[in-house]
Short mmCIF file of C-alpha atoms in Angstrom, two decimals:
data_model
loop_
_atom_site.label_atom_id
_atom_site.label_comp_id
_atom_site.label_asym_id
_atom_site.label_seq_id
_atom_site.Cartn_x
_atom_site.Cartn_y
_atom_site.Cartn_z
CA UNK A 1 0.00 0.00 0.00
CA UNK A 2 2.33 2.01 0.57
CA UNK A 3 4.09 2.02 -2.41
CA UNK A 4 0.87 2.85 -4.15
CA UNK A 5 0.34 5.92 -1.96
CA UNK A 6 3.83 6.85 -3.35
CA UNK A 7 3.07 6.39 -7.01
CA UNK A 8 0.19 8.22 -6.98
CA UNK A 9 2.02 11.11 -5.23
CA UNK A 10 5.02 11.07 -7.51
CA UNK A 11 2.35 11.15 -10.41
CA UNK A 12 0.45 14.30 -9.17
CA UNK A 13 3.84 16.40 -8.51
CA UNK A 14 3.99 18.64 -11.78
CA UNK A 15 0.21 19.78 -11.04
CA UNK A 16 0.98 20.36 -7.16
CA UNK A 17 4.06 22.15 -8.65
CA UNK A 18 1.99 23.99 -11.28
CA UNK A 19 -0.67 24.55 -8.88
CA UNK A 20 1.99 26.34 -6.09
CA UNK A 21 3.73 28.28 -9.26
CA UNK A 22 0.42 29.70 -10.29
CA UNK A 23 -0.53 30.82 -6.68
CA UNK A 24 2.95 32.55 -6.51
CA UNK A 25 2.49 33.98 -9.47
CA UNK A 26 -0.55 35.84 -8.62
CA UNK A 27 1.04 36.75 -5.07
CA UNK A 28 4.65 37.98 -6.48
CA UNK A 29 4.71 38.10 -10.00
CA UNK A 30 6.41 36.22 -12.50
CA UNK A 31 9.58 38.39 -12.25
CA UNK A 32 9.75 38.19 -8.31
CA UNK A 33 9.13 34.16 -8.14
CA UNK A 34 11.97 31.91 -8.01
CA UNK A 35 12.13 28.12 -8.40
CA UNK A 36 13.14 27.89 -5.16
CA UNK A 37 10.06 29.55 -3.75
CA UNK A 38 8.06 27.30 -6.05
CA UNK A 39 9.24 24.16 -5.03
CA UNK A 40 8.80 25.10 -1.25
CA UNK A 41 5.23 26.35 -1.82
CA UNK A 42 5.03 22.85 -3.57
CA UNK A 43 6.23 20.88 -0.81
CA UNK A 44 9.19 19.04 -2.42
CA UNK A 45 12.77 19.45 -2.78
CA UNK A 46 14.40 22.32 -4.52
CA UNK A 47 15.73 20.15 -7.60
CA UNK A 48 12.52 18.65 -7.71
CA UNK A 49 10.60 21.29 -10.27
CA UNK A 50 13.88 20.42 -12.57
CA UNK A 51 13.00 16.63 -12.91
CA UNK A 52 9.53 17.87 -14.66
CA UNK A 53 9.98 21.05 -16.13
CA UNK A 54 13.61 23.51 -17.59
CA UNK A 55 13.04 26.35 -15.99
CA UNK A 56 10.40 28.67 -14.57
CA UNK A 57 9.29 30.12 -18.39
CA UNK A 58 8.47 26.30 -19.17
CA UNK A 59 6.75 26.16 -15.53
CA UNK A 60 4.90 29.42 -16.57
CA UNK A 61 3.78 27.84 -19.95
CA UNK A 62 2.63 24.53 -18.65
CA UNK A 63 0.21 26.59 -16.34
CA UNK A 64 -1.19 27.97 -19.12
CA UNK A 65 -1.68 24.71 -21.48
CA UNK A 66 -2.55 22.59 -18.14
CA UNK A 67 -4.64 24.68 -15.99
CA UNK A 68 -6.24 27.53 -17.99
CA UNK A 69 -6.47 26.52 -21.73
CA UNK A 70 -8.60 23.00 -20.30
CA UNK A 71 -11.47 25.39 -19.08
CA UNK A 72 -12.03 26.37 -22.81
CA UNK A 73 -13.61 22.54 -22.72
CA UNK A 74 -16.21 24.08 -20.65
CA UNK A 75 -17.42 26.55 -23.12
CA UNK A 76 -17.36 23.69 -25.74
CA UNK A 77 -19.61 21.36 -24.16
CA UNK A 78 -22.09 24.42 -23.04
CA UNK A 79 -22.08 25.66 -26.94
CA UNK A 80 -22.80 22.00 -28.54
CA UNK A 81 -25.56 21.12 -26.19
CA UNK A 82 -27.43 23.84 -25.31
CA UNK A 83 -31.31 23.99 -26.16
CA UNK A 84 -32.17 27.33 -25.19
CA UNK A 85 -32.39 30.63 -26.93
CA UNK A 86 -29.23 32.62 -27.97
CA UNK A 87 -29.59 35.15 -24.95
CA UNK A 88 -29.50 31.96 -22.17
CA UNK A 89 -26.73 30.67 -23.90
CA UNK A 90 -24.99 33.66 -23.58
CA UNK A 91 -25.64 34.12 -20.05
CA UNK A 92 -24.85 30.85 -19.31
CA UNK A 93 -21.41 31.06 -21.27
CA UNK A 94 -20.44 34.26 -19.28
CA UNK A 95 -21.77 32.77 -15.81
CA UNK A 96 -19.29 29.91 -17.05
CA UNK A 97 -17.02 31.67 -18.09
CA UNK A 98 -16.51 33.55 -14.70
CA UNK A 99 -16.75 30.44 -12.19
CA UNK A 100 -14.56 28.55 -14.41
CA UNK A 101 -11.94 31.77 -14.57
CA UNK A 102 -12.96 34.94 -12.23
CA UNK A 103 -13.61 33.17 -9.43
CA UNK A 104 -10.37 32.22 -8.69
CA UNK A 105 -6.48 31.99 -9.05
CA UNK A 106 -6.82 31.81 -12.77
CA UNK A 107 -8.37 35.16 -13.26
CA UNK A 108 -4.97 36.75 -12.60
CA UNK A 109 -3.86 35.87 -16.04
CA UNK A 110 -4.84 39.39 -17.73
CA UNK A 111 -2.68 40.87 -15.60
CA UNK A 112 -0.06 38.70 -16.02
CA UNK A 113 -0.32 38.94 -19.96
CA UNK A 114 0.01 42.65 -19.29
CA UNK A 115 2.96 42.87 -16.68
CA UNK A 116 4.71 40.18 -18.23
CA UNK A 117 4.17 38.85 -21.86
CA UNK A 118 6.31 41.66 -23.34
CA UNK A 119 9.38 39.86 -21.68
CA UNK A 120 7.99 36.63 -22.82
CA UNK A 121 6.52 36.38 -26.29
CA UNK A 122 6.09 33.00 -27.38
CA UNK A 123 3.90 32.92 -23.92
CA UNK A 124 2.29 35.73 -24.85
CA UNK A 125 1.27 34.17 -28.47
CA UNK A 126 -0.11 31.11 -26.99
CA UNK A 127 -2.25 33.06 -24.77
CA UNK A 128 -3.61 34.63 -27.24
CA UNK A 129 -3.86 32.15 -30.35
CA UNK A 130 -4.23 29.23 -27.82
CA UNK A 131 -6.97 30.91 -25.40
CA UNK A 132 -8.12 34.44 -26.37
CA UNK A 133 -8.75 33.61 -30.15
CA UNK A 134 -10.75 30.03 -29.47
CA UNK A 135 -12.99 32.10 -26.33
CA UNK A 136 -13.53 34.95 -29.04
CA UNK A 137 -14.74 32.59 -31.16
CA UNK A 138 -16.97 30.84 -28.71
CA UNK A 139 -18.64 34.47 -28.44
CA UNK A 140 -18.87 34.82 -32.01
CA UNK A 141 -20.44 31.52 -32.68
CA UNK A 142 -23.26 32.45 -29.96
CA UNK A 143 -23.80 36.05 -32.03
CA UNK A 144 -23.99 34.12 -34.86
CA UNK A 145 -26.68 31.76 -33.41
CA UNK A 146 -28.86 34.77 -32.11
CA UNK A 147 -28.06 36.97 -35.77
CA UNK A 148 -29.74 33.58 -37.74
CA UNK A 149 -32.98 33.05 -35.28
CA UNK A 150 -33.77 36.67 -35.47
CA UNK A 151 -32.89 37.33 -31.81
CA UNK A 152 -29.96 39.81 -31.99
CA UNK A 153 -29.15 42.69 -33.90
CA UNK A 154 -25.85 43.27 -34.02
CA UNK A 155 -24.02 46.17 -36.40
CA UNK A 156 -20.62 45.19 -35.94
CA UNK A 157 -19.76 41.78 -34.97
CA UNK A 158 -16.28 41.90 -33.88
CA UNK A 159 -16.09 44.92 -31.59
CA UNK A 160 -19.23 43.60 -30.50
CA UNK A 161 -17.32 40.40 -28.87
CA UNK A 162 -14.61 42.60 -27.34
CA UNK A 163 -17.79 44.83 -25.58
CA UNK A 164 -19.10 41.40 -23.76
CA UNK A 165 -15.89 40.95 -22.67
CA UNK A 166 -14.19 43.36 -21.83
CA UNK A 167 -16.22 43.89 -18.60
CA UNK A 168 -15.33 40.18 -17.22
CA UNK A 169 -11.31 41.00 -17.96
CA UNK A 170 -12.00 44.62 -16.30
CA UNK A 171 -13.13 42.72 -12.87
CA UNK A 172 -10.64 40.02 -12.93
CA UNK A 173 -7.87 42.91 -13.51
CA UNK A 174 -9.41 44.52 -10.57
CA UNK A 175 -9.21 41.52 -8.46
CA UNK A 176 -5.24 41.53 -8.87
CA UNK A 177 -4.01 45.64 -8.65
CA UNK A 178 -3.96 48.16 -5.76
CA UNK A 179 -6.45 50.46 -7.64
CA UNK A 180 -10.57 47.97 -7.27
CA UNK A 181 -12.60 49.76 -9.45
CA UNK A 182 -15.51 47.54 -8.03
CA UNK A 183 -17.41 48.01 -5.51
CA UNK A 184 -15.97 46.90 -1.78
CA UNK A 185 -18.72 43.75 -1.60
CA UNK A 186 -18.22 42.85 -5.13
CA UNK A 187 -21.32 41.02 -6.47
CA UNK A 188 -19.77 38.36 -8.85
CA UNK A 189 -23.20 37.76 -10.51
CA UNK A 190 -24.76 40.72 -9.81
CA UNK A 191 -21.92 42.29 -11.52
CA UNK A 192 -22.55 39.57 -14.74
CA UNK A 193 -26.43 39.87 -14.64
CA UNK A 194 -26.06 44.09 -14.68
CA UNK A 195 -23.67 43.68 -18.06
CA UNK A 196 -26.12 40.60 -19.46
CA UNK A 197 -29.33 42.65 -18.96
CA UNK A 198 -27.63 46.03 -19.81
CA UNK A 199 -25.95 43.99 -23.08
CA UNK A 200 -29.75 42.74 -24.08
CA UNK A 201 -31.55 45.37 -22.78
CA UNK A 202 -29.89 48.35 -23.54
CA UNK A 203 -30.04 51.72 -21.94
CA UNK A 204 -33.35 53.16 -23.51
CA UNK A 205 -36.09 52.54 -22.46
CA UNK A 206 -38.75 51.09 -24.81
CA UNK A 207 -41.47 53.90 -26.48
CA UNK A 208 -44.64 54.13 -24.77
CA UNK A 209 -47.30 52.09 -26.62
CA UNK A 210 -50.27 54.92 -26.92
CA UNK A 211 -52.33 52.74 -29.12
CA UNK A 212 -54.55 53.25 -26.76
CA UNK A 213 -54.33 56.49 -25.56
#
């Protein structure tokens, strides 16, 4: 038994060691955190993070393809079986979106991108061909759906993806820098059903109907 206690523990060391790298990360920044401090946070020996991984940048990219790109599977499986109309779908997909993402560690990755990727561009293109560019498209396959039933109107389809967004990277940024834009009991879905209904709704309110006036 005990042997097979070890095995399995042996097998889950590069996630425990992705998992501690990520949380430092988001505490220290990339810049500040050194293998050393990621292999403590881990649990295991300093030369241990070498066995599974070169160097911190390889550390930095495997918690991208391991931990974050996998919750695109998410969106996936919500897009190819959902029965509702187009606006559910996109509520659901940003609800998702957030509790798969915003809700914890993994929403510091804007920042990140933004404070780091300039030093480090091939992580920097696989964020963005690898996560942003396959979630964009997500959004503009649910546009798409609502343009074709008749439920949306929507004049310009690709800064239209980058308006339901944005607000979701705005509050994860928030969640990680010294100046919260949000307010101090942040709402998570609150926040998400104010930009859904404001998104379908709109600002104006609808004429009067004096038909019968």
């Amino acid at each position: 038994m005990l042997c097979k206690r070890w095995t399995r523990r042996k097998e889950a060391r590069p996630l425990e060691i992705l998992e501690a790298a990520l949380g430092l990360f988001v505490s220290k920044g990339y810049a500040a955190t050194k293998m050393t401090d990621i292999a403590k946070a881990a649990g295991v020996t300093c030369g241990t993070p070498y066995i599974y991984f070169a160097g911190k940048e390889e550390i930095f990219e495997a918690v991208m393809r391991e931990i974050l790109l996998p919750r695109l599977t998410l969106g996936h499986e919500l897009l190819a079986n959902f029965q509702g109309n187009s606006a559910d779908l996109l509520r659901a997909m940003l609800k998702t979106w957030w509790q798969a993402i915003g809700e914890n560690q993994l929403s510091a990755f804007p920042k990140l991108m933004i404070t780091e990727g300039s030093n480090f561009p091939l992580i920097t293109k696989i964020y963005q061909e690898e996560f942003v560019a396959p979630g964009n498209k997500l959004l503009r396959q649910i546009l798409e759906r609502g343009i074709a039933s008749g439920e949306f109107r929507v004049t310009d389809i690709d800064y239209a993806i980058e308006v339901i967004s944005s607000p979701i990277i705005i509050a994860m940024l928030s969640r990680h820098t010294l100046i919260n834009c949000l307010p101090d009991q942040f709402d998570p879905e609150r926040f998400l059903n104010t930009t859904l209904d404001t998104l379908l709704n709109g600002l104006i309110a609808p004429l009067q109907d004096k038909t019968h006036e």
